[in-house]
PDB file of C-alpha atoms in Angstrom:
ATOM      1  CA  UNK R   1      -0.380  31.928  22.034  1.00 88.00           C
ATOM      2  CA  UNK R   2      -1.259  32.237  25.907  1.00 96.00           C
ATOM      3  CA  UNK R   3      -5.098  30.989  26.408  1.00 97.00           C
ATOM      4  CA  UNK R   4      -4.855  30.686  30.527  1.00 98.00           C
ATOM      5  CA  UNK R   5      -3.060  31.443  33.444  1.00 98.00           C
ATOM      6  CA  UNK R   6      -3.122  29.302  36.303  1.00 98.00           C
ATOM      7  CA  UNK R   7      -1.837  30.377  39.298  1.00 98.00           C
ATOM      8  CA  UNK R   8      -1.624  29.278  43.577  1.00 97.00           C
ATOM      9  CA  UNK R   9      -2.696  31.724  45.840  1.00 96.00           C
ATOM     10  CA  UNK R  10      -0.873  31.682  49.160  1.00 91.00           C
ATOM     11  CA  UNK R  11       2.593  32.614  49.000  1.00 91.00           C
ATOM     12  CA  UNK R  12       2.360  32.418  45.286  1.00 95.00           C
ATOM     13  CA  UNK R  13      -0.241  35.474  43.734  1.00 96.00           C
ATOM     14  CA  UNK R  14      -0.536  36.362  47.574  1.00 93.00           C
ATOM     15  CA  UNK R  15       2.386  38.168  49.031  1.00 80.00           C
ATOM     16  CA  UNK R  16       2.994  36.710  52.619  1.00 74.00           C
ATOM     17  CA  UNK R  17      -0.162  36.680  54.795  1.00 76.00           C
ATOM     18  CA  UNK R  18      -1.967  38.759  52.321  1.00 81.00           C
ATOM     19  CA  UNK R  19      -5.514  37.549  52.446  1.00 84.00           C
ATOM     20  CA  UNK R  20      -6.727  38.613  49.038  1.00 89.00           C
ATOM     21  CA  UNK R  21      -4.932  40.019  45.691  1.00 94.00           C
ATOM     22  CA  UNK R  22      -4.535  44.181  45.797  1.00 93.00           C
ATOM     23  CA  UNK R  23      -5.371  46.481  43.361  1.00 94.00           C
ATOM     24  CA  UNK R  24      -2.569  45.657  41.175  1.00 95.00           C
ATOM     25  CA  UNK R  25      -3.291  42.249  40.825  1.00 96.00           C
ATOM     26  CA  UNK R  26      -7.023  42.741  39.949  1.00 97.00           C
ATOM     27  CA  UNK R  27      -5.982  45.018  37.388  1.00 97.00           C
ATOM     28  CA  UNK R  28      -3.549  42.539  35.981  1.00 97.00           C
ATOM     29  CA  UNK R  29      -6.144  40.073  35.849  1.00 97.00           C
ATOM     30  CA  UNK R  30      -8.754  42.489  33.824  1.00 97.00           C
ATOM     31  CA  UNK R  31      -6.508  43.500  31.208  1.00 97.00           C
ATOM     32  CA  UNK R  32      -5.255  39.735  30.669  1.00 97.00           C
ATOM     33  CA  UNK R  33      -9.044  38.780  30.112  1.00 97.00           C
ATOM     34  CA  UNK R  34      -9.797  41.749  27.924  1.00 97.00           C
ATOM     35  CA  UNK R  35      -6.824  39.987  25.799  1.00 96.00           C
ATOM     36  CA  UNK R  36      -8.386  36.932  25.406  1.00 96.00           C
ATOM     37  CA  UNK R  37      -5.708  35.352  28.401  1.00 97.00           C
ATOM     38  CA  UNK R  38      -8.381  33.287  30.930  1.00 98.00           C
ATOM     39  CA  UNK R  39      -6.981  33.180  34.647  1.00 98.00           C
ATOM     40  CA  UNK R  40      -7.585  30.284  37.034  1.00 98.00           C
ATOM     41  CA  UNK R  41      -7.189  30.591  40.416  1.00 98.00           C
ATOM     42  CA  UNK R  42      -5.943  27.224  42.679  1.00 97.00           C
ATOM     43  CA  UNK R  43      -5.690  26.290  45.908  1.00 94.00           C
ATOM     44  CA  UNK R  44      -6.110  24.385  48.785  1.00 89.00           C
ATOM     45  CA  UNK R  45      -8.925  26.767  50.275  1.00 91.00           C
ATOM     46  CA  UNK R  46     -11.993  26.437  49.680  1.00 92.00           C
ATOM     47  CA  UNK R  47     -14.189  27.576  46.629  1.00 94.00           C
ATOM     48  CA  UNK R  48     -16.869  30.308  48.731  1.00 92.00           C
ATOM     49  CA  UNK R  49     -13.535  31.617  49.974  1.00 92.00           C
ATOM     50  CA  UNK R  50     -11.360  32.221  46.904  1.00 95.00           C
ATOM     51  CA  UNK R  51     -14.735  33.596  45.211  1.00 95.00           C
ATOM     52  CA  UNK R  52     -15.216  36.119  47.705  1.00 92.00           C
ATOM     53  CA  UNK R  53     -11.695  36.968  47.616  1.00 94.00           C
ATOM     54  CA  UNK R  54     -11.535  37.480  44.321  1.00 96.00           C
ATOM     55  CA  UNK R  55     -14.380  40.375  44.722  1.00 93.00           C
ATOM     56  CA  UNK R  56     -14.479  42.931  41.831  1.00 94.00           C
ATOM     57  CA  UNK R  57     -13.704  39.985  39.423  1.00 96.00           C
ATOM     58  CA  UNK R  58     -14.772  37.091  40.996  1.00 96.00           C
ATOM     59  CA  UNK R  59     -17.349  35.977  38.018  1.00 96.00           C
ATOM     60  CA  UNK R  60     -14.498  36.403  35.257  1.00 96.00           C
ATOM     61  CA  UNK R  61     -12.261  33.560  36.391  1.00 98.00           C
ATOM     62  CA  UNK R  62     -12.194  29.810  37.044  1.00 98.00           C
ATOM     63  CA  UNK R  63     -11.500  28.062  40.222  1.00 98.00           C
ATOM     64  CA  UNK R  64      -9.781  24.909  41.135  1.00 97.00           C
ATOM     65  CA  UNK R  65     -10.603  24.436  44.944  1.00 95.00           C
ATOM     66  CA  UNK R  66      -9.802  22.171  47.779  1.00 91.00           C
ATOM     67  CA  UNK R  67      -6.143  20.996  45.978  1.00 90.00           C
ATOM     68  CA  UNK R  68      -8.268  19.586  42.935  1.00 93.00           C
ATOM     69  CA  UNK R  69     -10.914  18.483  44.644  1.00 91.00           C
ATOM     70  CA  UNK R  70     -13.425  20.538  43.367  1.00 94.00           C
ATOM     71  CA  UNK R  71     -13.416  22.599  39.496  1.00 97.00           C
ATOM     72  CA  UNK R  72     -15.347  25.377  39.030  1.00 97.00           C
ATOM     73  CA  UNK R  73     -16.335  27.349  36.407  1.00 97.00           C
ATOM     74  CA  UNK R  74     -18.991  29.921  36.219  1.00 93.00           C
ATOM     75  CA  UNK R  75     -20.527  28.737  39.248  1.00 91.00           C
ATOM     76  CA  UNK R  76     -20.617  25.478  37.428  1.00 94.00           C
ATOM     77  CA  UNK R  77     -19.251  21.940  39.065  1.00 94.00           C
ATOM     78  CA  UNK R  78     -16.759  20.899  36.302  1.00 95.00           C
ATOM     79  CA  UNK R  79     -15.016  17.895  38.550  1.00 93.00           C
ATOM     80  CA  UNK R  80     -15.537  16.687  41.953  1.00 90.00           C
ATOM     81  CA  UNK R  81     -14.081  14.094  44.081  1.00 87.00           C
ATOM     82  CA  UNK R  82     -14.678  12.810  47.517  1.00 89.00           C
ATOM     83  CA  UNK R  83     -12.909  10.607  50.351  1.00 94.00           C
ATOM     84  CA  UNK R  84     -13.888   7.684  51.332  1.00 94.00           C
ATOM     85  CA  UNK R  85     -15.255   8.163  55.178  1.00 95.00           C
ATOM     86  CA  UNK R  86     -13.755   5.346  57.386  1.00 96.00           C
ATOM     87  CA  UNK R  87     -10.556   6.454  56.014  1.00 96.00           C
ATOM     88  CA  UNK R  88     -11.130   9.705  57.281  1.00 96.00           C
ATOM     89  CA  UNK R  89     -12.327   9.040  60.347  1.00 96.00           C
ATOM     90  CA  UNK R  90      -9.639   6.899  60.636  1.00 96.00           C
ATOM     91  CA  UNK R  91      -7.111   9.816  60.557  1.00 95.00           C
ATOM     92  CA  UNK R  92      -9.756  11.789  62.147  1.00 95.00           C
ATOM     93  CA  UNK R  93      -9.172   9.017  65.123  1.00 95.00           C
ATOM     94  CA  UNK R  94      -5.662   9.022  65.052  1.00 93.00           C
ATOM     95  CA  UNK R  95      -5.030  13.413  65.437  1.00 91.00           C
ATOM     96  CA  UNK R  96      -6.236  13.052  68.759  1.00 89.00           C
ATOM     97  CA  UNK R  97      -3.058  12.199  69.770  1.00 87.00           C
ATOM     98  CA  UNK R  98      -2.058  15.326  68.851  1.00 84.00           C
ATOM     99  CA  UNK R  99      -3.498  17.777  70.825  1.00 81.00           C
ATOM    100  CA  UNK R 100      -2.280  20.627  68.789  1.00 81.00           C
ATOM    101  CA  UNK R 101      -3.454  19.557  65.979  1.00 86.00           C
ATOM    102  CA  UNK R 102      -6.833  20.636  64.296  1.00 91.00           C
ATOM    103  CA  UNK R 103      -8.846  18.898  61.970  1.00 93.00           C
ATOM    104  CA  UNK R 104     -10.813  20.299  59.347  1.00 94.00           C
ATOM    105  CA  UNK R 105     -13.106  18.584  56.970  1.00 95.00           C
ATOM    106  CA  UNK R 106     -14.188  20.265  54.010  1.00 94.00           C
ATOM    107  CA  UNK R 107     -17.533  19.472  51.884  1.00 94.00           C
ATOM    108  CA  UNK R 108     -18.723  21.322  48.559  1.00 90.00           C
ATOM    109  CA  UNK R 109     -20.184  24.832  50.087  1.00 89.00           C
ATOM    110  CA  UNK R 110     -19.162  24.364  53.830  1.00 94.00           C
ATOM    111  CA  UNK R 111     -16.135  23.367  55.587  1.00 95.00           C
ATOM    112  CA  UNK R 112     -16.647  21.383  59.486  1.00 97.00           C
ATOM    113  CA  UNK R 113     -13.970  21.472  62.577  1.00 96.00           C
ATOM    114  CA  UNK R 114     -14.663  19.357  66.199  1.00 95.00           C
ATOM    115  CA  UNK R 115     -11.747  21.761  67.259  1.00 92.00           C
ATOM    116  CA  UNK R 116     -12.526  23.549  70.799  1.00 91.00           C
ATOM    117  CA  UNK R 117      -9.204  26.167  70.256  1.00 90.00           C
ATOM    118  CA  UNK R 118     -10.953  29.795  70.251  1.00 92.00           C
ATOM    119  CA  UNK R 119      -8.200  31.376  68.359  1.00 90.00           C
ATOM    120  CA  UNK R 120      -8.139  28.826  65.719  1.00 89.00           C
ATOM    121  CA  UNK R 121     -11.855  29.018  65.469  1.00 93.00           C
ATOM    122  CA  UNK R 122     -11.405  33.014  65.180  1.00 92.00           C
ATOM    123  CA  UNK R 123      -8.402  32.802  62.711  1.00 89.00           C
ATOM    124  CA  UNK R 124     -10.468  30.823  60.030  1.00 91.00           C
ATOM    125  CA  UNK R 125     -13.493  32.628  60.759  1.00 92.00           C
ATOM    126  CA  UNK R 126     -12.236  35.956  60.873  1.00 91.00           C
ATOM    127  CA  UNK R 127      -8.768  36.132  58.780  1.00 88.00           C
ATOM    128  CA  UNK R 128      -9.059  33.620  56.806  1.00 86.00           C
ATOM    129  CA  UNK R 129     -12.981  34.137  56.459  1.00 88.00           C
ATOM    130  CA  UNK R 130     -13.692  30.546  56.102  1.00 91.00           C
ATOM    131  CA  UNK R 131     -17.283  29.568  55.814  1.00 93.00           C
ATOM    132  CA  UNK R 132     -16.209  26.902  58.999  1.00 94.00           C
ATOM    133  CA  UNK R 133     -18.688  25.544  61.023  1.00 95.00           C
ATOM    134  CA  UNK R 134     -17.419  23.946  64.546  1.00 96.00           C
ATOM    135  CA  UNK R 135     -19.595  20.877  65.217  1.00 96.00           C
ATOM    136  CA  UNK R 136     -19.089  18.585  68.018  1.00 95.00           C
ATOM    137  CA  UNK R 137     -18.303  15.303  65.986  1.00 95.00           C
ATOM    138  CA  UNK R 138     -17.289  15.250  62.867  1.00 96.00           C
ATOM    139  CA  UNK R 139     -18.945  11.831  62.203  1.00 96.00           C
ATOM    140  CA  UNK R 140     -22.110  14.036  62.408  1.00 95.00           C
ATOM    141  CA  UNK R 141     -21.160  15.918  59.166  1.00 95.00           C
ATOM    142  CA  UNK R 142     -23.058  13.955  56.103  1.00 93.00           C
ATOM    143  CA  UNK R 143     -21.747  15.155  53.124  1.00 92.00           C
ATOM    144  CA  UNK R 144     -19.738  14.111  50.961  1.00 92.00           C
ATOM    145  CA  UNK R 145     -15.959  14.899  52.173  1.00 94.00           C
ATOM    146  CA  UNK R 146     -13.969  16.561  49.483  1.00 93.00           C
ATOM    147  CA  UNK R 147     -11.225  16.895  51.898  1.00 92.00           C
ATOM    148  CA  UNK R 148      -9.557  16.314  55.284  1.00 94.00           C
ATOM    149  CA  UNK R 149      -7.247  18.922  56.504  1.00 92.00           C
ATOM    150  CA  UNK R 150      -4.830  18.897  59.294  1.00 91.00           C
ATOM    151  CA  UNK R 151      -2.941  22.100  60.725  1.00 86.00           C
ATOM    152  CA  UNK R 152      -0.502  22.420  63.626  1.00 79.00           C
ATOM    153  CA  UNK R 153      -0.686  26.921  64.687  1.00 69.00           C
ATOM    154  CA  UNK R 154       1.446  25.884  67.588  1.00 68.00           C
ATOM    155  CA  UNK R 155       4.684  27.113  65.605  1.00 61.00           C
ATOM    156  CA  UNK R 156       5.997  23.884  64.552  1.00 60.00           C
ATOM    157  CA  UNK R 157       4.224  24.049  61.444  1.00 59.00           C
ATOM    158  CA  UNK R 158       3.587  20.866  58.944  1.00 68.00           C
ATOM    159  CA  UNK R 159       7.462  19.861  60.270  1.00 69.00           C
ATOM    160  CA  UNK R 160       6.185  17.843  63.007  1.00 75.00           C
ATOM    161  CA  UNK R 161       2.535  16.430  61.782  1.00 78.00           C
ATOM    162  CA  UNK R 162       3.309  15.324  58.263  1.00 83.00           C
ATOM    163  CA  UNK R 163       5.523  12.654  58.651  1.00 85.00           C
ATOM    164  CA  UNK R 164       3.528  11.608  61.784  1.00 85.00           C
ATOM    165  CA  UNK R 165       0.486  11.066  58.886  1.00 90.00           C
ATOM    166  CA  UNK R 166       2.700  10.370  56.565  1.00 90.00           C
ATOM    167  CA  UNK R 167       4.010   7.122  57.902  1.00 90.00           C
ATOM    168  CA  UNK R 168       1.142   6.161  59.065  1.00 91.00           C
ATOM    169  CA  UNK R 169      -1.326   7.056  56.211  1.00 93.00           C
ATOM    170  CA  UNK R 170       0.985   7.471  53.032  1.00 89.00           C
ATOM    171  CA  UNK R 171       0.127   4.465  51.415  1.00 90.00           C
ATOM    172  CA  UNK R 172      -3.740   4.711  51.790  1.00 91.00           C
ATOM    173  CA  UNK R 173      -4.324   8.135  50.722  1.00 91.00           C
ATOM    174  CA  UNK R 174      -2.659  10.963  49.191  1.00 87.00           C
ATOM    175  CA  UNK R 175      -1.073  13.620  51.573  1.00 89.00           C
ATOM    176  CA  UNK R 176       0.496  17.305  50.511  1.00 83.00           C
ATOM    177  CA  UNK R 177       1.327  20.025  52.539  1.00 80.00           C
ATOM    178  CA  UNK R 178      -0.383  23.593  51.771  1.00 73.00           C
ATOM    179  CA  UNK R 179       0.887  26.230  52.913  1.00 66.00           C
ATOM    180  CA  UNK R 180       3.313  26.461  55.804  1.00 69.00           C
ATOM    181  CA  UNK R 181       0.569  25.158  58.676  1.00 76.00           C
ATOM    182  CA  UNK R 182      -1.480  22.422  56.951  1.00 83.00           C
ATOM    183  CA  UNK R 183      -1.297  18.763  55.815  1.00 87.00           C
ATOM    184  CA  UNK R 184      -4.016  17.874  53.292  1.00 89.00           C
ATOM    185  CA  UNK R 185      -5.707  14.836  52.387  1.00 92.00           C
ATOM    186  CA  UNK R 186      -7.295  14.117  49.308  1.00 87.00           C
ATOM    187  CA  UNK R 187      -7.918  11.724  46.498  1.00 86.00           C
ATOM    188  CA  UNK R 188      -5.295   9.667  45.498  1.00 82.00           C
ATOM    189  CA  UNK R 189      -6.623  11.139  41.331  1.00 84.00           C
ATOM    190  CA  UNK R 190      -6.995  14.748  42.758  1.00 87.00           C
ATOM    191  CA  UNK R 191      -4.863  17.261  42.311  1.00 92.00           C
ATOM    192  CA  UNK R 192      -4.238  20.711  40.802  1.00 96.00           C
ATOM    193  CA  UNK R 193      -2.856  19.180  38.128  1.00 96.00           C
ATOM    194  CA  UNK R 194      -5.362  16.780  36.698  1.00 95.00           C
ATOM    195  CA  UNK R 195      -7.915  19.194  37.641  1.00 96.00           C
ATOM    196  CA  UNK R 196      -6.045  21.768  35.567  1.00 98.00           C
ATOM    197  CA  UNK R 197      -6.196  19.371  32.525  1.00 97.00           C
ATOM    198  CA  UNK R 198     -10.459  19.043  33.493  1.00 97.00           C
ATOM    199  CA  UNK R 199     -10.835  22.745  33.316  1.00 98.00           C
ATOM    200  CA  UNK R 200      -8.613  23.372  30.760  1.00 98.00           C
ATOM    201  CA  UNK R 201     -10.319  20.788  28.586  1.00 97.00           C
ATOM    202  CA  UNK R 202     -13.636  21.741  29.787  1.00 97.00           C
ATOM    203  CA  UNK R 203     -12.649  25.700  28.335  1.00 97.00           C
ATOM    204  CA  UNK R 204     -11.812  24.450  24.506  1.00 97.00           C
ATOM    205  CA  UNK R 205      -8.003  25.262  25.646  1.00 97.00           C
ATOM    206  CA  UNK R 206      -4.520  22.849  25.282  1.00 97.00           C
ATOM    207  CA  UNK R 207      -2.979  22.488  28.434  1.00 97.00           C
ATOM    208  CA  UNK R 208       0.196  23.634  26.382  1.00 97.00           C
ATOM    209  CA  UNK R 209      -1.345  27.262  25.498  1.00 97.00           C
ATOM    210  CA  UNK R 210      -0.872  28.310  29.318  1.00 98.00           C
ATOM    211  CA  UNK R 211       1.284  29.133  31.901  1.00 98.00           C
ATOM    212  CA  UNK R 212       1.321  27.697  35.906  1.00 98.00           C
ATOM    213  CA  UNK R 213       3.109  29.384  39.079  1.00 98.00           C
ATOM    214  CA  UNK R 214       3.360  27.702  42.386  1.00 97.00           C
ATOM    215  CA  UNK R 215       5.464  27.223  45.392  1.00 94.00           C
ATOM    216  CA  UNK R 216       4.465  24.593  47.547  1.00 91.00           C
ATOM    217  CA  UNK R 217       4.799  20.822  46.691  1.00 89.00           C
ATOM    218  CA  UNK R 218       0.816  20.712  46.180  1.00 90.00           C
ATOM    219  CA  UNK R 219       1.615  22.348  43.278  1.00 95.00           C
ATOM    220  CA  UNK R 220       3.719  19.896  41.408  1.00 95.00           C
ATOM    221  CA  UNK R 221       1.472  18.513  39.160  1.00 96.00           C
ATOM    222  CA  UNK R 222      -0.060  21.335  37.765  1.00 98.00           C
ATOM    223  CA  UNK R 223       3.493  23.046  36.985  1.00 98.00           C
ATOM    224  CA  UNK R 224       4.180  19.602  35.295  1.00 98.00           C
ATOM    225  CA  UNK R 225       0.943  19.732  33.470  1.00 97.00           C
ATOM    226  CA  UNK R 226       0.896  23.399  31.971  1.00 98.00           C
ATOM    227  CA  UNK R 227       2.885  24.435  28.869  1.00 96.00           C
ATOM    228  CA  UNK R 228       5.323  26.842  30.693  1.00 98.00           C
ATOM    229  CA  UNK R 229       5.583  27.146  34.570  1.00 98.00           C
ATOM    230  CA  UNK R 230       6.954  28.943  36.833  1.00 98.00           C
ATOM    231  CA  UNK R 231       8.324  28.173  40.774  1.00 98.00           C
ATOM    232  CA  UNK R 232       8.567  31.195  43.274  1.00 97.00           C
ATOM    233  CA  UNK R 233      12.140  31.976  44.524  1.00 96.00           C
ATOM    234  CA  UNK R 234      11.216  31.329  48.046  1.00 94.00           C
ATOM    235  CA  UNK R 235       9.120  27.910  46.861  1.00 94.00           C
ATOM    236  CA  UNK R 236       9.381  24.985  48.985  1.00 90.00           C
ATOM    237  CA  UNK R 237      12.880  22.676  48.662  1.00 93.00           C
ATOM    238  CA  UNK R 238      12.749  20.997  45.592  1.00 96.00           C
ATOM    239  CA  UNK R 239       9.693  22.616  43.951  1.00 96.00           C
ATOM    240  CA  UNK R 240      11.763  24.122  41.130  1.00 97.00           C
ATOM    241  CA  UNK R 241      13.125  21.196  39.668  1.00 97.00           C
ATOM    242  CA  UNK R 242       9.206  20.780  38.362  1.00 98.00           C
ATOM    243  CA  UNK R 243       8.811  23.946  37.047  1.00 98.00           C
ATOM    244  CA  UNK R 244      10.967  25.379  33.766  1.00 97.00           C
ATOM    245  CA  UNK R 245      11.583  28.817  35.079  1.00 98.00           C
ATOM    246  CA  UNK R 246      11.412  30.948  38.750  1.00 97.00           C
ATOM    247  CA  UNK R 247      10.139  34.203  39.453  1.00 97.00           C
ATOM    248  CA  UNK R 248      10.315  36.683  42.181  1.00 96.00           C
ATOM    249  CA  UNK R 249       6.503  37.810  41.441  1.00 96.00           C
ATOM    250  CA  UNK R 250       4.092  36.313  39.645  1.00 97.00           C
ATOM    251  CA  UNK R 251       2.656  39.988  38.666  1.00 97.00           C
ATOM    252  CA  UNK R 252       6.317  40.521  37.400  1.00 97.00           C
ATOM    253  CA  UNK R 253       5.597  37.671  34.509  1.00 97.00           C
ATOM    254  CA  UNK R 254       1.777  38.779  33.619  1.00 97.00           C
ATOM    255  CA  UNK R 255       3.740  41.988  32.879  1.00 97.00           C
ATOM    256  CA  UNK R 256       5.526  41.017  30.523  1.00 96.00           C
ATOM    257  CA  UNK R 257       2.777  38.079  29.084  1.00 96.00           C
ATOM    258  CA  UNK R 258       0.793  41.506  28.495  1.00 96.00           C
ATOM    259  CA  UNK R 259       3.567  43.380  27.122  1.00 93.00           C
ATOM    260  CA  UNK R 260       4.387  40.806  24.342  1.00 85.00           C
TER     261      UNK R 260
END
């Protein structure tokens, strides 16, 4: 029996730049709760900004936030990691030879840029509707670091800045692309899939009672992790292979979970 659907947002529950599920979807959601079926939304964002998204049913579902980095339940912390700082700072250091490249560090409730590009400020203020504040040095921000993000918006994507990091940083950290603009950095333990196994255990569920859709390689793990899994058509080279079936639409499959 199905306990809990897992699912990445962008370009996976999201259709293109879609910046929160439709109508559809939050229906979908509702009638797979009132049959006992628990969703869990996961991504790289961060947690204040899939909650909000998730409006009309935003206290009915689970969160894994910041690529694993932070598990929440019920506005309960279930798991939380952090980077260690000179590390980041390190990287921090070494984007600046990269002028199109903009940093973001992101902490439990707020996320911190030293970027100084207007539009980039406005497109994660405004369309993204980040809860971002620009500071003027990110050694400043005191928090704990849950993650370091890096994004290129100058139409070259992650193409040109992750191996850059990559080859410089691979072996010291762990590094996924999210999304088709941003390189994340996080725990070498955290990831959507061993927070999936947290939550799941956390809920009274087996990781084997649910079902996992993703396309991007951030998503690996958890399609590994869950019972059954599914990769979008359009997923990422290679993202398939870790997944046992693909879909066109993830609201295509909680169709038919709902209809059996």
């Amino acid at each position: 029996m199905i306990k809990y659907i897992a699912s990445d947002l962008d370009g996976t529950l999201l259709y293109k730049d879609a910046q929160k599920p439709d109508s559809e979807t939050f229906d979908l959601i509702r009638r797979l709760t009132d049959a006992g079926i628990h969703f869990i939304a996961a991504s790289g964002r961060q947690y204040i900004n899939m909650y909000r998204m998730f409006g009309p049913i935003q206290d009915e579902i689970s969160y894994i936030a910041e690529n694993g980095a932070l598990v929440i339940d019920q506005h309960k912390t279930i798991a939380k990691g952090s980077l260690d700082r000179d590390l980041v700072f390190s990287i921090v250091d070494y984007s600046k030879q990269y002028p199109a490249c903009n940093t973001l560090l992101s902490c439990e409730n707020v996320c911190y840029t030293d970027s100084t590009d207007p539009s980039y400020i406005k497109h994660m203020q405004e369309v993204i509707q980040y809860n971002m504040k620009p500071v003027d040095d990110l050694r400043s921000v005191k928090e704990p670091i849950l993650k370091l993000a890096m994004s290129d918006f100058s139409g070259c994507g992650t193409s040109k800045i992750d191996p850059l990091f990559r080859n410089k940083f691979g072996d010291q950290i762990k590094i996924v692309t999210s999304g088709n603009e941003w390189v994340d950095f996080v725990s070498p333990d955290a990831n959507k899939g061993t927070a999936l196994e947290k939550l799941v255990n956390y809920l009274g569920f087996d990781l084997s009672e649910g079902i996992a859709f993703g396309d991007q390689y951030n998503d690996i793990e958890m399609l590994q992790m869950a019972g059954d899994s599914y990769a979008l058509s359009h997923c990422a080279p290679g993202v398939e292979k870790y997944a046992k079936h693909t879909t066109d639409s993830v609201q295509e499959v909680l169709k038919k979970v709902l209809a059996e």
